[in-house]
Each structure stands twice: as structure tokens, then as C-alpha cells.
């Protein structure tokens, strides 16, 4: 890769495209008709002893970033990339439903790109505390609070300018539409479970002039995200909550599979 030499620390962008189609040539290689992803056949993933990747997937890690921050970068790139591609209006109010790693990344990305107020909604008290730590101005426990009332109170009744569903449930999708201000944007990110039925209120979308966007990867966002991390403006260091040695890999996988309270990201250290 240009500017990358033997011995450099790099993070690996996971999307692989053909390199010549219109999608690849416009920064959308994850939409390439021949797209693949490192970690899925025919590309070995990070559990392999050695991994060969296309050179254009390598991104040099800034000196100010730690190995741990680089190791978990991919977990934030899709949410960050969604905001980087279509940032909220300056001074916007943003709703983020779902406060896992994606939600925490959306909160920070929205703040980095000009949001004045971010409302985070979830059901888990530990993760709501995480949302507050990572920059949410208002946190809502939807099991105990009326989310619509909180949003209306925080927006003078208008609703939010950017409504993000990072959970992917039927209820969060309905909330994302209902609580978006007229003329606002709805960002769908959470993947619904198999069999989940979503009802699209078409009339509401049309008459309230709502914009609905989906998004996953963004190859153009890796360097900007690393720059923000290196500058201390995007905190992914605190997302590493658990550390394991190589000989503890089975225990690490078991922990991540169970996903107890207090876990955000676990890393394997050599």
C-alpha cells in the first residue's frame, strides 16, 4: 500500500472489491458486485496464523494510537462511516437507539460532526452508563421512561433532526420514524433478527418529508476516524474492557458470546 513499509503497524479494511467497477472507483467497494470481506471465504480472517490482504486494504496506524485502539477500530468504522458520509446539521439533536458498540460509536461520531445534543435510549443500565461516559447528553431507560415524552421535551416538541436505529427491532424502527422531526433523517443500522416484521408508515414518510438511509461500510472513513482518535476527539480506548492472552482465547470467545454487563470490547494480547 502507498506509504506503508515493512514493520509498520496497520489496520486492515475488511471490504475487498474488484477495483475497477464504478462502485470501487467512487469509494463504495463494499457495494461492488464482486465484493468480498476478509474473514469470509476465500479470505482468511484474524484467527489465521498468517493473513494475506490486498495492499489497498492496509491503513497505517498513527503513532498516537495504541495497538488496542487499532485492534478494535473496525467495530466503530461502520457507524462512524455512516455519519462521516452524511453528517447531521450543525447544532442538530440526535437520537441513538441501542447502546452497544455501534451506538457508542454513533454517539461520538455525531458529536464530532456538530451535533449539539445526543439522546441515547436503551434497556440496560450498564450500557446506558457507557452511553453517558462516551458523550450522550441525555440517556433514557425505555423500560422505565417514556421515550417519546423525553424526546419531545428535549426538542420543544419537534422531534430529532437525525434518528438512528442501532438496535434493529420493530419497536426501535417505529420509534425512529415517529420521533424524527419533519424534514429529518432516519438512519437504519441495526440488523433485525430473522422473521422480524417492520411496518413502514409510508404516508408519514411522504407527508413529513423524511429521508431514510441505510449504511454499512465506508472505505473513505478509516483515515479520518484514526485522525480523530489520535487527536483525542473520538475515544475508543475506553471501549476495551477485557484483555486476554493467547492461551486464554477460548475463555475470551466464551465471554464475548455471553456478553455480560460491563463488556464492551475484549482484546487478545500477545
Short mmCIF file of C-alpha atoms in Angstrom, two decimals:
data_model
loop_
_atom_site.label_atom_id
_atom_site.label_comp_id
_atom_site.label_asym_id
_atom_site.label_seq_id
_atom_site.Cartn_x
_atom_site.Cartn_y
_atom_site.Cartn_z
CA UNK A 1 0.00 0.00 0.00
CA UNK A 2 1.19 3.53 -0.68
CA UNK A 3 3.14 4.87 2.26
CA UNK A 4 3.19 1.52 4.11
CA UNK A 5 6.52 -0.22 4.72
CA UNK A 6 7.66 -3.46 6.28
CA UNK A 7 7.33 -3.21 10.04
CA UNK A 8 4.61 -0.53 10.02
CA UNK A 9 1.56 -1.01 12.19
CA UNK A 10 -1.57 -1.19 10.07
CA UNK A 11 -5.26 -1.82 10.46
CA UNK A 12 -6.97 -3.80 7.74
CA UNK A 13 -10.07 -2.57 6.00
CA UNK A 14 -12.24 -5.65 5.61
CA UNK A 15 -14.05 -4.95 2.31
CA UNK A 16 -12.45 -6.23 -0.88
CA UNK A 17 -13.69 -5.11 -4.30
CA UNK A 18 -12.72 -5.69 -7.92
CA UNK A 19 -11.05 -2.27 -8.05
CA UNK A 20 -12.34 -1.28 -11.47
CA UNK A 21 -16.14 -1.02 -11.36
CA UNK A 22 -17.97 2.26 -10.76
CA UNK A 23 -18.66 1.37 -7.11
CA UNK A 24 -14.98 0.70 -6.40
CA UNK A 25 -13.94 3.86 -8.19
CA UNK A 26 -16.32 6.05 -6.15
CA UNK A 27 -15.36 4.90 -2.64
CA UNK A 28 -18.05 2.23 -2.38
CA UNK A 29 -16.18 -1.00 -2.92
CA UNK A 30 -18.36 -2.73 -0.32
CA UNK A 31 -21.15 -2.35 -2.92
CA UNK A 32 -19.06 -3.90 -5.69
CA UNK A 33 -20.90 -6.77 -7.43
CA UNK A 34 -17.81 -8.93 -6.80
CA UNK A 35 -17.23 -7.67 -3.25
CA UNK A 36 -15.91 -9.95 -0.56
CA UNK A 37 -14.88 -9.50 3.04
CA UNK A 38 -11.76 -10.52 4.87
CA UNK A 39 -12.73 -13.22 7.35
CA UNK A 40 -15.12 -14.88 4.93
CA UNK A 41 -14.09 -17.37 2.20
CA UNK A 42 -11.95 -17.10 0.20
CA UNK A 43 -10.21 -14.61 2.56
CA UNK A 44 -8.70 -15.81 5.84
CA UNK A 45 -9.56 -13.80 8.92
CA UNK A 46 -7.71 -12.75 12.03
CA UNK A 47 -7.70 -16.21 13.62
CA UNK A 48 -5.40 -17.49 10.87
CA UNK A 49 -1.69 -17.76 11.69
CA UNK A 50 -0.88 -15.63 8.65
CA UNK A 51 -3.24 -13.39 6.68
CA UNK A 52 -2.66 -12.02 3.19
CA UNK A 53 -4.70 -8.96 2.29
CA UNK A 54 -4.80 -6.61 -0.71
CA UNK A 55 -2.39 -3.74 -0.18
CA UNK A 56 -5.14 -1.17 -0.71
CA UNK A 57 -6.87 -2.52 2.41
CA UNK A 58 -3.97 -1.52 4.68
CA UNK A 59 -4.24 1.70 6.66
CA UNK A 60 -1.19 2.90 8.59
CA UNK A 61 -1.85 3.43 12.30
CA UNK A 62 -0.83 6.85 13.67
CA UNK A 63 1.87 6.85 16.34
CA UNK A 64 -0.60 8.36 18.82
CA UNK A 65 -2.87 5.30 18.58
CA UNK A 66 -2.22 2.20 20.67
CA UNK A 67 -2.28 -1.34 19.33
CA UNK A 68 -5.50 -1.94 21.26
CA UNK A 69 -7.18 1.05 19.66
CA UNK A 70 -6.17 -0.19 16.24
CA UNK A 71 -7.33 -3.73 17.00
CA UNK A 72 -10.92 -2.66 17.71
CA UNK A 73 -11.15 0.08 15.09
CA UNK A 74 -13.31 -1.97 12.75
CA UNK A 75 -16.07 -2.11 15.37
CA UNK A 76 -16.56 1.65 15.07
CA UNK A 77 -15.88 2.22 11.39
CA UNK A 78 -19.35 1.41 10.07
CA UNK A 79 -21.25 3.74 12.45
CA UNK A 80 -18.61 6.42 12.10
CA UNK A 81 -18.58 5.98 8.33
CA UNK A 82 -22.33 6.44 8.18
CA UNK A 83 -22.03 9.81 9.97
CA UNK A 84 -18.91 10.80 8.01
CA UNK A 85 -20.72 10.24 4.72
CA UNK A 86 -23.87 12.15 5.77
CA UNK A 87 -23.18 14.27 8.87
CA UNK A 88 -26.04 15.82 10.84
CA UNK A 89 -26.74 19.54 10.50
CA UNK A 90 -24.58 21.72 12.74
CA UNK A 91 -26.30 22.05 16.11
CA UNK A 92 -28.58 19.07 15.46
CA UNK A 93 -30.33 16.95 18.04
CA UNK A 94 -29.71 13.24 17.51
CA UNK A 95 -31.47 10.16 18.88
CA UNK A 96 -29.49 6.91 19.11
CA UNK A 97 -31.45 3.78 19.97
CA UNK A 98 -29.21 0.92 21.01
CA UNK A 99 -26.14 1.47 23.17
CA UNK A 100 -23.79 -1.33 22.24
CA UNK A 101 -20.51 -0.65 20.47
CA UNK A 102 -22.33 0.69 17.41
CA UNK A 103 -24.49 3.02 19.47
CA UNK A 104 -21.49 4.31 21.43
CA UNK A 105 -19.72 4.97 18.13
CA UNK A 106 -22.72 6.79 16.68
CA UNK A 107 -22.88 9.00 19.78
CA UNK A 108 -19.26 10.06 19.43
CA UNK A 109 -19.36 10.44 15.66
CA UNK A 110 -22.43 12.67 15.86
CA UNK A 111 -20.67 14.85 18.42
CA UNK A 112 -17.51 15.02 16.31
CA UNK A 113 -19.53 16.30 13.36
CA UNK A 114 -21.51 19.05 15.02
CA UNK A 115 -24.45 17.56 16.92
CA UNK A 116 -25.44 19.78 19.84
CA UNK A 117 -27.44 17.20 21.78
CA UNK A 118 -27.42 13.40 21.64
CA UNK A 119 -30.18 11.37 23.29
CA UNK A 120 -29.31 7.70 23.87
CA UNK A 121 -32.01 5.13 24.53
CA UNK A 122 -31.66 1.56 25.71
CA UNK A 123 -32.80 -1.07 28.18
CA UNK A 124 -29.60 -1.99 30.01
CA UNK A 125 -28.45 0.24 32.86
CA UNK A 126 -24.78 -0.68 32.47
CA UNK A 127 -24.80 0.19 28.77
CA UNK A 128 -26.72 3.40 29.39
CA UNK A 129 -23.95 4.39 31.82
CA UNK A 130 -21.50 3.66 28.99
CA UNK A 131 -23.53 5.92 26.70
CA UNK A 132 -23.21 8.77 29.19
CA UNK A 133 -19.48 8.15 29.53
CA UNK A 134 -19.00 8.30 25.76
CA UNK A 135 -20.80 11.60 25.34
CA UNK A 136 -24.58 11.20 25.36
CA UNK A 137 -26.24 14.30 26.81
CA UNK A 138 -29.45 12.52 27.79
CA UNK A 139 -29.91 8.80 28.48
CA UNK A 140 -33.30 7.12 28.53
CA UNK A 141 -34.10 3.78 30.13
CA UNK A 142 -37.00 2.73 27.92
CA UNK A 143 -38.12 0.14 30.48
CA UNK A 144 -38.86 2.89 32.99
CA UNK A 145 -39.21 6.12 30.99
CA UNK A 146 -41.45 7.30 28.18
CA UNK A 147 -39.02 7.79 25.30
CA UNK A 148 -41.42 9.88 23.25
CA UNK A 149 -42.07 12.25 26.14
CA UNK A 150 -38.34 12.69 26.78
CA UNK A 151 -37.61 13.36 23.11
CA UNK A 152 -40.48 15.84 22.78
CA UNK A 153 -39.39 17.64 25.95
CA UNK A 154 -35.78 17.82 24.74
CA UNK A 155 -36.73 19.15 21.28
CA UNK A 156 -39.54 21.60 22.08
CA UNK A 157 -41.96 19.08 20.62
CA UNK A 158 -40.36 18.91 17.17
CA UNK A 159 -38.52 15.60 17.32
CA UNK A 160 -34.88 14.95 16.48
CA UNK A 161 -33.04 16.05 13.34
CA UNK A 162 -31.29 12.69 12.99
CA UNK A 163 -32.87 9.49 14.28
CA UNK A 164 -30.56 6.45 14.42
CA UNK A 165 -31.76 2.90 14.95
CA UNK A 166 -28.72 0.91 16.05
CA UNK A 167 -30.84 -1.86 17.56
CA UNK A 168 -32.85 -3.23 14.64
CA UNK A 169 -36.07 -4.12 16.43
CA UNK A 170 -39.59 -3.46 15.21
CA UNK A 171 -40.20 -1.10 18.14
CA UNK A 172 -36.99 0.88 17.61
CA UNK A 173 -37.74 1.27 13.91
CA UNK A 174 -41.21 2.60 14.72
CA UNK A 175 -39.70 4.99 17.27
CA UNK A 176 -37.05 6.13 14.79
CA UNK A 177 -39.74 7.25 12.36
CA UNK A 178 -42.18 8.67 14.88
CA UNK A 179 -39.59 10.68 16.81
CA UNK A 180 -37.85 12.16 13.78
CA UNK A 181 -38.63 15.81 13.11
CA UNK A 182 -40.38 16.72 9.88
CA UNK A 183 -37.72 17.09 7.20
CA UNK A 184 -35.32 14.99 9.25
CA UNK A 185 -33.23 11.92 8.53
CA UNK A 186 -33.65 8.36 9.76
CA UNK A 187 -30.52 6.23 9.77
CA UNK A 188 -31.06 2.46 9.87
CA UNK A 189 -28.09 0.43 11.07
CA UNK A 190 -29.21 -2.36 13.42
CA UNK A 191 -29.90 -5.64 11.61
CA UNK A 192 -33.31 -7.13 12.51
CA UNK A 193 -33.48 -10.71 13.72
CA UNK A 194 -34.74 -13.25 11.19
CA UNK A 195 -38.51 -13.07 10.92
CA UNK A 196 -38.81 -9.55 12.36
CA UNK A 197 -41.53 -7.63 10.54
CA UNK A 198 -41.10 -3.90 10.06
CA UNK A 199 -44.03 -1.72 9.09
CA UNK A 200 -43.11 1.35 7.06
CA UNK A 201 -45.55 4.25 7.63
CA UNK A 202 -45.34 5.42 4.04
CA UNK A 203 -47.78 8.30 4.42
CA UNK A 204 -45.78 9.69 7.32
CA UNK A 205 -42.52 9.46 5.38
CA UNK A 206 -44.07 11.24 2.39
CA UNK A 207 -46.01 14.00 4.08
CA UNK A 208 -43.37 14.76 6.71
CA UNK A 209 -40.61 14.66 4.07
CA UNK A 210 -38.48 12.15 5.93
CA UNK A 211 -35.29 10.72 4.47
CA UNK A 212 -34.44 7.09 5.29
CA UNK A 213 -30.86 5.89 4.84
CA UNK A 214 -29.15 2.58 5.35
CA UNK A 215 -25.43 2.13 5.62
CA UNK A 216 -22.65 -0.29 6.43
CA UNK A 217 -19.02 0.16 5.45
CA UNK A 218 -17.26 3.31 4.25
CA UNK A 219 -13.73 2.92 2.94
CA UNK A 220 -13.24 6.69 2.96
CA UNK A 221 -13.74 6.92 6.73
CA UNK A 222 -10.82 4.87 8.07
CA UNK A 223 -8.18 7.61 7.97
CA UNK A 224 -10.48 10.38 9.31
CA UNK A 225 -11.51 8.15 12.21
CA UNK A 226 -7.90 7.32 13.06
CA UNK A 227 -7.03 11.01 12.94
CA UNK A 228 -9.83 11.84 15.38
CA UNK A 229 -8.71 9.05 17.71
CA UNK A 230 -5.10 10.25 17.55
CA UNK A 231 -6.29 13.78 18.37
CA UNK A 232 -8.26 12.53 21.38
CA UNK A 233 -11.61 13.55 19.88
CA UNK A 234 -13.01 10.03 19.49
CA UNK A 235 -12.50 7.75 22.48
CA UNK A 236 -12.23 4.10 21.59
CA UNK A 237 -9.54 3.36 24.19
CA UNK A 238 -12.17 3.05 26.91
CA UNK A 239 -14.11 0.56 24.80
CA UNK A 240 -11.51 -2.09 25.66
CA UNK A 241 -12.89 -3.52 28.91
CA UNK A 242 -11.37 -7.02 28.91
CA UNK A 243 -7.92 -8.33 27.97
CA UNK A 244 -6.77 -11.91 27.42
CA UNK A 245 -3.55 -13.68 26.49
CA UNK A 246 -3.29 -16.05 23.53
CA UNK A 247 -3.62 -19.05 25.84
CA UNK A 248 -6.93 -17.64 27.10
CA UNK A 249 -8.59 -17.42 23.69
CA UNK A 250 -11.38 -19.96 24.48
CA UNK A 251 -12.29 -18.01 27.63
CA UNK A 252 -12.32 -14.77 25.64
CA UNK A 253 -14.62 -16.21 22.99
CA UNK A 254 -16.91 -17.60 25.70
CA UNK A 255 -17.09 -14.22 27.43
CA UNK A 256 -17.91 -12.38 24.21
CA UNK A 257 -20.55 -14.98 23.36
CA UNK A 258 -22.26 -14.47 26.74
CA UNK A 259 -21.80 -10.65 26.59
CA UNK A 260 -22.18 -9.88 30.30
CA UNK A 261 -22.75 -6.43 31.72
CA UNK A 262 -19.55 -4.43 31.72
CA UNK A 263 -18.23 -5.88 28.48
CA UNK A 264 -17.77 -3.54 25.54
CA UNK A 265 -14.79 -4.99 23.65
CA UNK A 266 -12.31 -7.73 24.53
CA UNK A 267 -8.84 -7.97 23.01
CA UNK A 268 -6.24 -10.71 22.74
CA UNK A 269 -2.75 -9.52 23.66
CA UNK A 270 0.44 -11.27 22.54
#
